[in-house]
């Protein structure tokens, strides 16, 4: 019952997404099952830190990465904060826990040349799916939208006068992104072809050729398909395209605060993960331009 109450709190008060709530649920159920098997204990409100530590050790022993362990422990810590809030526990057993050291993962974005090549490739097809795929790629790269945000864009969210789109981000936070003239042209072409489909959901912007709302794996496949033709990078996903959007803006002089707002981040800390590659670009410019640098 406590887990269900916590999940309802995340959904209705914290406004977390379904995917985030499911991740919390999975972590908590896994921990609860572990406590039942290892300690014959079902009531999570009476768990102490040594039991949690045993769980952490078991995760590490089963080759779960430190990063994943920290995420699972974070779920548990948030759960116990909630139990404190509603008076079910007096103290949080994880209040003094120190996270495991995790190697910082730096994802390499597509470079501008790769994006330019793909934008050239996607102009070839003129059928519905080709035009839709072109719009998806152009919109992701020109706005920095998250995959789930793109999928949930409705036609009514588009302001054709100001050429902007209202985007519903994490925790139902709204922001507006601009439609570039070239993207707007593709949008008009796409909408024209969409209207000609026999049966179509006219509420959502992006649909399959059968007229139903697109889904996350389809967007991933589209990005992976086109970028596999021009890039040898290990990961080719919508998030890497979002990463490219942020990095290319920073490389071309955009401020961190501006990129933060465009990405829909709540804090600069989230945006700073995109600065690594722009800093590398700055170093190159510095080393080339500084008068002490040998020619």
PDB file of C-alpha atoms in Angstrom:
ATOM      1  CA  UNK A   1       0.000   0.000   0.000  1.00  0.00           C
ATOM      2  CA  UNK A   2       2.855   2.375   0.803  1.00  0.00           C
ATOM      3  CA  UNK A   3       4.424   1.845  -2.621  1.00  0.00           C
ATOM      4  CA  UNK A   4       1.082   2.524  -4.332  1.00  0.00           C
ATOM      5  CA  UNK A   5       0.627   5.703  -2.273  1.00  0.00           C
ATOM      6  CA  UNK A   6       4.138   6.802  -3.234  1.00  0.00           C
ATOM      7  CA  UNK A   7       3.504   6.179  -6.942  1.00  0.00           C
ATOM      8  CA  UNK A   8       0.269   8.200  -6.757  1.00  0.00           C
ATOM      9  CA  UNK A   9       2.251  11.006  -5.096  1.00  0.00           C
ATOM     10  CA  UNK A  10       4.745  10.970  -7.988  1.00  0.00           C
ATOM     11  CA  UNK A  11       1.936  11.019 -10.557  1.00  0.00           C
ATOM     12  CA  UNK A  12      -0.460  13.576  -9.097  1.00  0.00           C
ATOM     13  CA  UNK A  13       1.740  15.853  -6.980  1.00  0.00           C
ATOM     14  CA  UNK A  14       5.157  15.644  -8.639  1.00  0.00           C
ATOM     15  CA  UNK A  15       3.689  15.248 -12.159  1.00  0.00           C
ATOM     16  CA  UNK A  16       6.308  12.680 -13.163  1.00  0.00           C
ATOM     17  CA  UNK A  17       6.003  10.909 -16.511  1.00  0.00           C
ATOM     18  CA  UNK A  18       4.660   7.359 -16.814  1.00  0.00           C
ATOM     19  CA  UNK A  19       8.110   6.049 -17.736  1.00  0.00           C
ATOM     20  CA  UNK A  20       9.705   7.658 -14.662  1.00  0.00           C
ATOM     21  CA  UNK A  21       6.990   6.307 -12.376  1.00  0.00           C
ATOM     22  CA  UNK A  22       7.421   2.824 -13.845  1.00  0.00           C
ATOM     23  CA  UNK A  23      11.180   3.008 -13.178  1.00  0.00           C
ATOM     24  CA  UNK A  24      10.521   3.906  -9.508  1.00  0.00           C
ATOM     25  CA  UNK A  25       7.988   1.087  -9.237  1.00  0.00           C
ATOM     26  CA  UNK A  26      10.388  -1.479 -10.680  1.00  0.00           C
ATOM     27  CA  UNK A  27      13.197  -0.415  -8.304  1.00  0.00           C
ATOM     28  CA  UNK A  28      10.952  -0.540  -5.240  1.00  0.00           C
ATOM     29  CA  UNK A  29       9.334  -3.880  -6.086  1.00  0.00           C
ATOM     30  CA  UNK A  30      12.778  -5.390  -6.738  1.00  0.00           C
ATOM     31  CA  UNK A  31      14.004  -4.128  -3.346  1.00  0.00           C
ATOM     32  CA  UNK A  32      10.843  -5.351  -1.589  1.00  0.00           C
ATOM     33  CA  UNK A  33      11.236  -8.836  -3.122  1.00  0.00           C
ATOM     34  CA  UNK A  34      14.886  -8.895  -2.027  1.00  0.00           C
ATOM     35  CA  UNK A  35      13.932  -8.068   1.581  1.00  0.00           C
ATOM     36  CA  UNK A  36      11.273 -10.784   1.634  1.00  0.00           C
ATOM     37  CA  UNK A  37      13.714 -13.435   0.371  1.00  0.00           C
ATOM     38  CA  UNK A  38      16.829 -12.373   2.293  1.00  0.00           C
ATOM     39  CA  UNK A  39      15.333 -11.139   5.573  1.00  0.00           C
ATOM     40  CA  UNK A  40      11.793 -12.552   5.533  1.00  0.00           C
ATOM     41  CA  UNK A  41      10.588  -8.981   5.957  1.00  0.00           C
ATOM     42  CA  UNK A  42       7.689  -7.418   4.060  1.00  0.00           C
ATOM     43  CA  UNK A  43       7.196  -4.070   5.835  1.00  0.00           C
ATOM     44  CA  UNK A  44       9.529  -1.562   4.202  1.00  0.00           C
ATOM     45  CA  UNK A  45       8.966   1.064   6.907  1.00  0.00           C
ATOM     46  CA  UNK A  46      11.070  -1.006   9.348  1.00  0.00           C
ATOM     47  CA  UNK A  47      14.069  -1.527   7.081  1.00  0.00           C
ATOM     48  CA  UNK A  48      17.458  -0.355   8.377  1.00  0.00           C
ATOM     49  CA  UNK A  49      20.537   0.762   6.443  1.00  0.00           C
ATOM     50  CA  UNK A  50      22.511  -2.491   6.892  1.00  0.00           C
ATOM     51  CA  UNK A  51      19.780  -4.337   5.004  1.00  0.00           C
ATOM     52  CA  UNK A  52      19.879  -1.763   2.224  1.00  0.00           C
ATOM     53  CA  UNK A  53      23.666  -2.068   2.118  1.00  0.00           C
ATOM     54  CA  UNK A  54      23.326  -5.846   1.671  1.00  0.00           C
ATOM     55  CA  UNK A  55      21.039  -5.177  -1.294  1.00  0.00           C
ATOM     56  CA  UNK A  56      23.552  -2.737  -2.808  1.00  0.00           C
ATOM     57  CA  UNK A  57      26.367  -5.304  -2.414  1.00  0.00           C
ATOM     58  CA  UNK A  58      24.208  -7.941  -4.144  1.00  0.00           C
ATOM     59  CA  UNK A  59      23.587  -5.583  -7.070  1.00  0.00           C
ATOM     60  CA  UNK A  60      27.313  -4.913  -7.458  1.00  0.00           C
ATOM     61  CA  UNK A  61      28.084  -8.632  -7.189  1.00  0.00           C
ATOM     62  CA  UNK A  62      25.621  -9.217 -10.045  1.00  0.00           C
ATOM     63  CA  UNK A  63      27.570  -6.781 -12.252  1.00  0.00           C
ATOM     64  CA  UNK A  64      25.040  -3.971 -12.084  1.00  0.00           C
ATOM     65  CA  UNK A  65      26.949  -0.789 -12.971  1.00  0.00           C
ATOM     66  CA  UNK A  66      27.616   1.807 -10.276  1.00  0.00           C
ATOM     67  CA  UNK A  67      25.543   4.304 -12.254  1.00  0.00           C
ATOM     68  CA  UNK A  68      22.533   1.952 -12.262  1.00  0.00           C
ATOM     69  CA  UNK A  69      23.011   1.130  -8.571  1.00  0.00           C
ATOM     70  CA  UNK A  70      23.017   4.839  -7.728  1.00  0.00           C
ATOM     71  CA  UNK A  71      19.795   5.331  -9.685  1.00  0.00           C
ATOM     72  CA  UNK A  72      18.089   2.464  -7.839  1.00  0.00           C
ATOM     73  CA  UNK A  73      19.288   3.774  -4.473  1.00  0.00           C
ATOM     74  CA  UNK A  74      18.036   7.239  -5.427  1.00  0.00           C
ATOM     75  CA  UNK A  75      14.576   5.741  -6.029  1.00  0.00           C
ATOM     76  CA  UNK A  76      14.685   4.167  -2.582  1.00  0.00           C
ATOM     77  CA  UNK A  77      15.883   7.384  -0.959  1.00  0.00           C
ATOM     78  CA  UNK A  78      13.026   9.363  -2.527  1.00  0.00           C
ATOM     79  CA  UNK A  79      10.578   6.701  -1.321  1.00  0.00           C
ATOM     80  CA  UNK A  80      11.787   7.036   2.267  1.00  0.00           C
ATOM     81  CA  UNK A  81      11.631  10.824   2.060  1.00  0.00           C
ATOM     82  CA  UNK A  82       7.975  10.373   1.143  1.00  0.00           C
ATOM     83  CA  UNK A  83       7.453   8.014   4.098  1.00  0.00           C
ATOM     84  CA  UNK A  84       8.989  10.665   6.369  1.00  0.00           C
ATOM     85  CA  UNK A  85       6.656  13.269   4.922  1.00  0.00           C
ATOM     86  CA  UNK A  86       3.533  11.228   5.688  1.00  0.00           C
ATOM     87  CA  UNK A  87       4.810  10.157   9.121  1.00  0.00           C
ATOM     88  CA  UNK A  88       5.403   6.478   8.397  1.00  0.00           C
ATOM     89  CA  UNK A  89       9.110   6.622   9.354  1.00  0.00           C
ATOM     90  CA  UNK A  90      10.967   8.915  11.729  1.00  0.00           C
ATOM     91  CA  UNK A  91      14.250   8.994   9.812  1.00  0.00           C
ATOM     92  CA  UNK A  92      15.410   8.186   6.316  1.00  0.00           C
ATOM     93  CA  UNK A  93      17.710   5.122   6.489  1.00  0.00           C
ATOM     94  CA  UNK A  94      19.588   6.492   3.458  1.00  0.00           C
ATOM     95  CA  UNK A  95      20.160   9.997   4.831  1.00  0.00           C
ATOM     96  CA  UNK A  96      23.909   9.409   5.280  1.00  0.00           C
ATOM     97  CA  UNK A  97      24.440   7.138   2.280  1.00  0.00           C
ATOM     98  CA  UNK A  98      27.204   8.116  -0.131  1.00  0.00           C
ATOM     99  CA  UNK A  99      26.728   7.294  -3.787  1.00  0.00           C
ATOM    100  CA  UNK A 100      29.107   4.874  -5.478  1.00  0.00           C
ATOM    101  CA  UNK A 101      31.708   6.424  -7.755  1.00  0.00           C
ATOM    102  CA  UNK A 102      30.485   6.242 -11.327  1.00  0.00           C
ATOM    103  CA  UNK A 103      32.553   6.995 -14.376  1.00  0.00           C
ATOM    104  CA  UNK A 104      31.143  10.009 -16.149  1.00  0.00           C
ATOM    105  CA  UNK A 105      29.707   8.907 -19.476  1.00  0.00           C
ATOM    106  CA  UNK A 106      30.296  11.440 -22.237  1.00  0.00           C
ATOM    107  CA  UNK A 107      28.106  10.909 -25.263  1.00  0.00           C
ATOM    108  CA  UNK A 108      29.469  12.072 -28.593  1.00  0.00           C
ATOM    109  CA  UNK A 109      26.947  14.097 -30.600  1.00  0.00           C
ATOM    110  CA  UNK A 110      26.676  14.069 -34.375  1.00  0.00           C
ATOM    111  CA  UNK A 111      28.935  16.718 -35.864  1.00  0.00           C
ATOM    112  CA  UNK A 112      27.593  19.422 -38.153  1.00  0.00           C
ATOM    113  CA  UNK A 113      28.912  17.651 -41.239  1.00  0.00           C
ATOM    114  CA  UNK A 114      27.008  14.466 -40.407  1.00  0.00           C
ATOM    115  CA  UNK A 115      23.786  16.374 -39.800  1.00  0.00           C
ATOM    116  CA  UNK A 116      24.232  18.253 -43.069  1.00  0.00           C
ATOM    117  CA  UNK A 117      24.703  14.953 -44.943  1.00  0.00           C
ATOM    118  CA  UNK A 118      21.533  13.480 -43.441  1.00  0.00           C
ATOM    119  CA  UNK A 119      19.544  16.623 -44.213  1.00  0.00           C
ATOM    120  CA  UNK A 120      20.691  16.165 -47.814  1.00  0.00           C
ATOM    121  CA  UNK A 121      19.704  12.478 -47.852  1.00  0.00           C
ATOM    122  CA  UNK A 122      16.179  13.026 -46.528  1.00  0.00           C
ATOM    123  CA  UNK A 123      15.267  15.378 -49.381  1.00  0.00           C
ATOM    124  CA  UNK A 124      15.285  12.482 -51.842  1.00  0.00           C
ATOM    125  CA  UNK A 125      11.866  10.877 -51.119  1.00  0.00           C
ATOM    126  CA  UNK A 126       8.488  12.481 -51.860  1.00  0.00           C
ATOM    127  CA  UNK A 127       6.060   9.839 -50.487  1.00  0.00           C
ATOM    128  CA  UNK A 128       4.254  10.338 -47.141  1.00  0.00           C
ATOM    129  CA  UNK A 129       6.722   8.405 -44.973  1.00  0.00           C
ATOM    130  CA  UNK A 130       9.785  10.063 -46.522  1.00  0.00           C
ATOM    131  CA  UNK A 131       8.363  13.553 -45.951  1.00  0.00           C
ATOM    132  CA  UNK A 132       7.287  12.634 -42.411  1.00  0.00           C
ATOM    133  CA  UNK A 133      10.755  11.260 -41.595  1.00  0.00           C
ATOM    134  CA  UNK A 134      12.336  14.417 -43.005  1.00  0.00           C
ATOM    135  CA  UNK A 135      10.104  16.588 -40.800  1.00  0.00           C
ATOM    136  CA  UNK A 136      10.900  14.473 -37.721  1.00  0.00           C
ATOM    137  CA  UNK A 137      14.651  14.834 -38.242  1.00  0.00           C
ATOM    138  CA  UNK A 138      14.473  18.530 -39.129  1.00  0.00           C
ATOM    139  CA  UNK A 139      12.236  19.283 -36.152  1.00  0.00           C
ATOM    140  CA  UNK A 140      14.342  17.338 -33.646  1.00  0.00           C
ATOM    141  CA  UNK A 141      17.528  19.026 -34.820  1.00  0.00           C
ATOM    142  CA  UNK A 142      16.105  22.546 -35.137  1.00  0.00           C
ATOM    143  CA  UNK A 143      14.218  22.588 -31.818  1.00  0.00           C
ATOM    144  CA  UNK A 144      16.088  20.169 -29.517  1.00  0.00           C
ATOM    145  CA  UNK A 145      12.828  18.488 -28.554  1.00  0.00           C
ATOM    146  CA  UNK A 146      12.870  15.247 -26.623  1.00  0.00           C
ATOM    147  CA  UNK A 147      11.557  12.191 -28.441  1.00  0.00           C
ATOM    148  CA  UNK A 148       8.446  11.927 -26.231  1.00  0.00           C
ATOM    149  CA  UNK A 149       7.765  15.652 -26.658  1.00  0.00           C
ATOM    150  CA  UNK A 150       7.843  15.306 -30.435  1.00  0.00           C
ATOM    151  CA  UNK A 151       5.493  12.317 -30.366  1.00  0.00           C
ATOM    152  CA  UNK A 152       2.945  14.211 -28.245  1.00  0.00           C
ATOM    153  CA  UNK A 153       2.838  17.421 -30.325  1.00  0.00           C
ATOM    154  CA  UNK A 154      -0.734  18.104 -31.423  1.00  0.00           C
ATOM    155  CA  UNK A 155      -1.755  20.066 -34.490  1.00  0.00           C
ATOM    156  CA  UNK A 156      -3.443  22.638 -32.225  1.00  0.00           C
ATOM    157  CA  UNK A 157      -0.058  23.262 -30.552  1.00  0.00           C
ATOM    158  CA  UNK A 158       1.235  24.860 -33.755  1.00  0.00           C
ATOM    159  CA  UNK A 159       0.837  28.624 -34.091  1.00  0.00           C
ATOM    160  CA  UNK A 160       1.019  29.242 -37.825  1.00  0.00           C
ATOM    161  CA  UNK A 161       1.094  33.019 -37.384  1.00  0.00           C
ATOM    162  CA  UNK A 162       4.122  33.201 -35.080  1.00  0.00           C
ATOM    163  CA  UNK A 163       5.569  29.942 -36.463  1.00  0.00           C
ATOM    164  CA  UNK A 164       6.026  28.415 -33.028  1.00  0.00           C
ATOM    165  CA  UNK A 165       5.092  25.122 -31.369  1.00  0.00           C
ATOM    166  CA  UNK A 166       3.925  24.698 -27.779  1.00  0.00           C
ATOM    167  CA  UNK A 167       5.833  21.793 -26.238  1.00  0.00           C
ATOM    168  CA  UNK A 168       4.794  19.944 -23.107  1.00  0.00           C
ATOM    169  CA  UNK A 169       7.976  18.909 -21.320  1.00  0.00           C
ATOM    170  CA  UNK A 170       8.821  17.046 -18.144  1.00  0.00           C
ATOM    171  CA  UNK A 171       6.483  17.624 -15.198  1.00  0.00           C
ATOM    172  CA  UNK A 172       4.016  19.262 -17.600  1.00  0.00           C
ATOM    173  CA  UNK A 173       6.273  22.276 -18.043  1.00  0.00           C
ATOM    174  CA  UNK A 174       5.309  24.206 -21.184  1.00  0.00           C
ATOM    175  CA  UNK A 175       7.700  26.010 -23.496  1.00  0.00           C
ATOM    176  CA  UNK A 176       7.594  27.387 -27.030  1.00  0.00           C
ATOM    177  CA  UNK A 177      10.026  26.492 -29.805  1.00  0.00           C
ATOM    178  CA  UNK A 178      10.478  28.253 -33.120  1.00  0.00           C
ATOM    179  CA  UNK A 179       9.851  26.641 -36.490  1.00  0.00           C
ATOM    180  CA  UNK A 180      12.616  27.611 -38.915  1.00  0.00           C
ATOM    181  CA  UNK A 181      11.457  28.681 -42.427  1.00  0.00           C
ATOM    182  CA  UNK A 182      12.954  25.555 -44.033  1.00  0.00           C
ATOM    183  CA  UNK A 183      11.233  23.323 -41.475  1.00  0.00           C
ATOM    184  CA  UNK A 184       7.954  25.188 -41.922  1.00  0.00           C
ATOM    185  CA  UNK A 185       8.098  24.387 -45.651  1.00  0.00           C
ATOM    186  CA  UNK A 186       8.505  20.676 -44.857  1.00  0.00           C
ATOM    187  CA  UNK A 187       5.666  20.951 -42.329  1.00  0.00           C
ATOM    188  CA  UNK A 188       3.307  22.313 -44.989  1.00  0.00           C
ATOM    189  CA  UNK A 189       4.259  19.505 -47.360  1.00  0.00           C
ATOM    190  CA  UNK A 190       3.749  16.894 -44.638  1.00  0.00           C
ATOM    191  CA  UNK A 191       0.327  18.226 -43.578  1.00  0.00           C
ATOM    192  CA  UNK A 192      -0.795  18.220 -47.204  1.00  0.00           C
ATOM    193  CA  UNK A 193       0.134  14.535 -47.568  1.00  0.00           C
ATOM    194  CA  UNK A 194      -1.298  13.660 -44.153  1.00  0.00           C
ATOM    195  CA  UNK A 195      -4.749  14.938 -45.168  1.00  0.00           C
ATOM    196  CA  UNK A 196      -4.768  12.517 -48.095  1.00  0.00           C
ATOM    197  CA  UNK A 197      -4.481   9.426 -45.877  1.00  0.00           C
ATOM    198  CA  UNK A 198      -7.696   7.386 -45.821  1.00  0.00           C
ATOM    199  CA  UNK A 199      -8.067   7.239 -42.037  1.00  0.00           C
ATOM    200  CA  UNK A 200      -6.001   9.572 -39.903  1.00  0.00           C
ATOM    201  CA  UNK A 201      -5.797  10.952 -36.369  1.00  0.00           C
ATOM    202  CA  UNK A 202      -5.938  14.686 -37.055  1.00  0.00           C
ATOM    203  CA  UNK A 203      -5.367  15.604 -33.399  1.00  0.00           C
ATOM    204  CA  UNK A 204      -1.718  14.543 -33.175  1.00  0.00           C
ATOM    205  CA  UNK A 205       0.874  15.966 -35.564  1.00  0.00           C
ATOM    206  CA  UNK A 206       2.906  12.867 -36.369  1.00  0.00           C
ATOM    207  CA  UNK A 207       1.199   9.669 -37.547  1.00  0.00           C
ATOM    208  CA  UNK A 208       2.143   6.395 -39.228  1.00  0.00           C
ATOM    209  CA  UNK A 209       1.077   5.621 -42.794  1.00  0.00           C
ATOM    210  CA  UNK A 210      -1.972   3.932 -41.233  1.00  0.00           C
ATOM    211  CA  UNK A 211      -2.964   7.265 -39.712  1.00  0.00           C
ATOM    212  CA  UNK A 212      -2.312   6.462 -36.036  1.00  0.00           C
ATOM    213  CA  UNK A 213      -0.017   8.258 -33.609  1.00  0.00           C
ATOM    214  CA  UNK A 214       3.684   7.425 -33.990  1.00  0.00           C
ATOM    215  CA  UNK A 215       5.556   5.676 -31.175  1.00  0.00           C
ATOM    216  CA  UNK A 216       8.982   5.940 -29.540  1.00  0.00           C
ATOM    217  CA  UNK A 217      10.673   2.963 -31.218  1.00  0.00           C
ATOM    218  CA  UNK A 218       9.625   4.260 -34.647  1.00  0.00           C
ATOM    219  CA  UNK A 219      11.316   7.606 -34.015  1.00  0.00           C
ATOM    220  CA  UNK A 220      14.437   5.785 -32.818  1.00  0.00           C
ATOM    221  CA  UNK A 221      14.485   3.622 -35.952  1.00  0.00           C
ATOM    222  CA  UNK A 222      14.159   6.656 -38.215  1.00  0.00           C
ATOM    223  CA  UNK A 223      17.113   8.443 -36.597  1.00  0.00           C
ATOM    224  CA  UNK A 224      19.208   5.281 -36.507  1.00  0.00           C
ATOM    225  CA  UNK A 225      18.425   4.434 -40.133  1.00  0.00           C
ATOM    226  CA  UNK A 226      19.488   7.753 -41.635  1.00  0.00           C
ATOM    227  CA  UNK A 227      22.457   8.499 -39.385  1.00  0.00           C
ATOM    228  CA  UNK A 228      23.852   4.979 -39.863  1.00  0.00           C
ATOM    229  CA  UNK A 229      24.430   5.971 -43.484  1.00  0.00           C
ATOM    230  CA  UNK A 230      26.748   8.850 -42.604  1.00  0.00           C
ATOM    231  CA  UNK A 231      28.075   8.238 -39.070  1.00  0.00           C
ATOM    232  CA  UNK A 232      30.245   5.584 -37.433  1.00  0.00           C
ATOM    233  CA  UNK A 233      29.399   6.730 -33.912  1.00  0.00           C
ATOM    234  CA  UNK A 234      28.362   3.926 -31.578  1.00  0.00           C
ATOM    235  CA  UNK A 235      25.077   5.487 -30.544  1.00  0.00           C
ATOM    236  CA  UNK A 236      22.626   6.958 -33.047  1.00  0.00           C
ATOM    237  CA  UNK A 237      19.444   8.013 -31.300  1.00  0.00           C
ATOM    238  CA  UNK A 238      17.026  10.939 -30.936  1.00  0.00           C
ATOM    239  CA  UNK A 239      18.834  11.941 -27.742  1.00  0.00           C
ATOM    240  CA  UNK A 240      22.158  12.182 -29.604  1.00  0.00           C
ATOM    241  CA  UNK A 241      20.433  14.499 -32.099  1.00  0.00           C
ATOM    242  CA  UNK A 242      19.179  16.596 -29.174  1.00  0.00           C
ATOM    243  CA  UNK A 243      22.753  16.570 -27.892  1.00  0.00           C
ATOM    244  CA  UNK A 244      23.942  17.783 -31.315  1.00  0.00           C
ATOM    245  CA  UNK A 245      21.369  20.600 -31.236  1.00  0.00           C
ATOM    246  CA  UNK A 246      22.710  21.867 -27.903  1.00  0.00           C
ATOM    247  CA  UNK A 247      26.389  21.392 -28.756  1.00  0.00           C
ATOM    248  CA  UNK A 248      26.150  23.136 -32.137  1.00  0.00           C
ATOM    249  CA  UNK A 249      24.365  26.113 -30.578  1.00  0.00           C
ATOM    250  CA  UNK A 250      27.043  26.420 -27.890  1.00  0.00           C
ATOM    251  CA  UNK A 251      29.817  26.046 -30.479  1.00  0.00           C
ATOM    252  CA  UNK A 252      28.318  28.896 -32.469  1.00  0.00           C
ATOM    253  CA  UNK A 253      28.114  31.321 -29.557  1.00  0.00           C
ATOM    254  CA  UNK A 254      24.764  30.668 -27.860  1.00  0.00           C
ATOM    255  CA  UNK A 255      24.748  31.246 -24.101  1.00  0.00           C
ATOM    256  CA  UNK A 256      24.271  28.364 -21.690  1.00  0.00           C
ATOM    257  CA  UNK A 257      21.144  30.022 -20.285  1.00  0.00           C
ATOM    258  CA  UNK A 258      19.589  30.309 -23.736  1.00  0.00           C
ATOM    259  CA  UNK A 259      20.265  26.647 -24.495  1.00  0.00           C
ATOM    260  CA  UNK A 260      18.833  25.723 -21.080  1.00  0.00           C
ATOM    261  CA  UNK A 261      15.536  27.401 -21.954  1.00  0.00           C
ATOM    262  CA  UNK A 262      15.429  25.888 -25.442  1.00  0.00           C
ATOM    263  CA  UNK A 263      15.995  22.390 -24.054  1.00  0.00           C
ATOM    264  CA  UNK A 264      13.375  22.840 -21.342  1.00  0.00           C
ATOM    265  CA  UNK A 265      15.776  22.140 -18.489  1.00  0.00           C
ATOM    266  CA  UNK A 266      14.816  23.247 -14.975  1.00  0.00           C
ATOM    267  CA  UNK A 267      18.427  23.931 -13.958  1.00  0.00           C
ATOM    268  CA  UNK A 268      21.765  24.767 -15.554  1.00  0.00           C
ATOM    269  CA  UNK A 269      23.247  21.599 -14.063  1.00  0.00           C
ATOM    270  CA  UNK A 270      21.232  19.540 -16.562  1.00  0.00           C
ATOM    271  CA  UNK A 271      22.442  21.685 -19.465  1.00  0.00           C
ATOM    272  CA  UNK A 272      26.099  21.603 -18.476  1.00  0.00           C
ATOM    273  CA  UNK A 273      26.436  17.959 -19.574  1.00  0.00           C
ATOM    274  CA  UNK A 274      26.285  19.281 -23.143  1.00  0.00           C
ATOM    275  CA  UNK A 275      29.219  21.654 -22.675  1.00  0.00           C
ATOM    276  CA  UNK A 276      32.021  19.073 -22.883  1.00  0.00           C
ATOM    277  CA  UNK A 277      32.192  19.028 -26.662  1.00  0.00           C
ATOM    278  CA  UNK A 278      31.782  22.794 -26.960  1.00  0.00           C
ATOM    279  CA  UNK A 279      34.697  23.197 -24.539  1.00  0.00           C
ATOM    280  CA  UNK A 280      36.792  20.977 -26.799  1.00  0.00           C
ATOM    281  CA  UNK A 281      35.923  23.293 -29.687  1.00  0.00           C
ATOM    282  CA  UNK A 282      36.884  26.335 -27.589  1.00  0.00           C
ATOM    283  CA  UNK A 283      40.237  24.713 -26.759  1.00  0.00           C
ATOM    284  CA  UNK A 284      40.962  24.202 -30.455  1.00  0.00           C
ATOM    285  CA  UNK A 285      40.138  27.818 -31.234  1.00  0.00           C
ATOM    286  CA  UNK A 286      42.223  28.980 -28.272  1.00  0.00           C
ATOM    287  CA  UNK A 287      45.261  26.879 -29.205  1.00  0.00           C
ATOM    288  CA  UNK A 288      45.084  28.059 -32.791  1.00  0.00           C
ATOM    289  CA  UNK A 289      44.511  31.751 -32.050  1.00  0.00           C
ATOM    290  CA  UNK A 290      46.628  32.452 -28.974  1.00  0.00           C
ATOM    291  CA  UNK A 291      49.828  34.412 -29.856  1.00  0.00           C
ATOM    292  CA  UNK A 292      51.972  32.006 -27.806  1.00  0.00           C
ATOM    293  CA  UNK A 293      50.821  29.068 -29.931  1.00  0.00           C
ATOM    294  CA  UNK A 294      53.625  28.136 -32.408  1.00  0.00           C
ATOM    295  CA  UNK A 295      52.694  28.395 -36.095  1.00  0.00           C
TER     296      UNK A 295
END
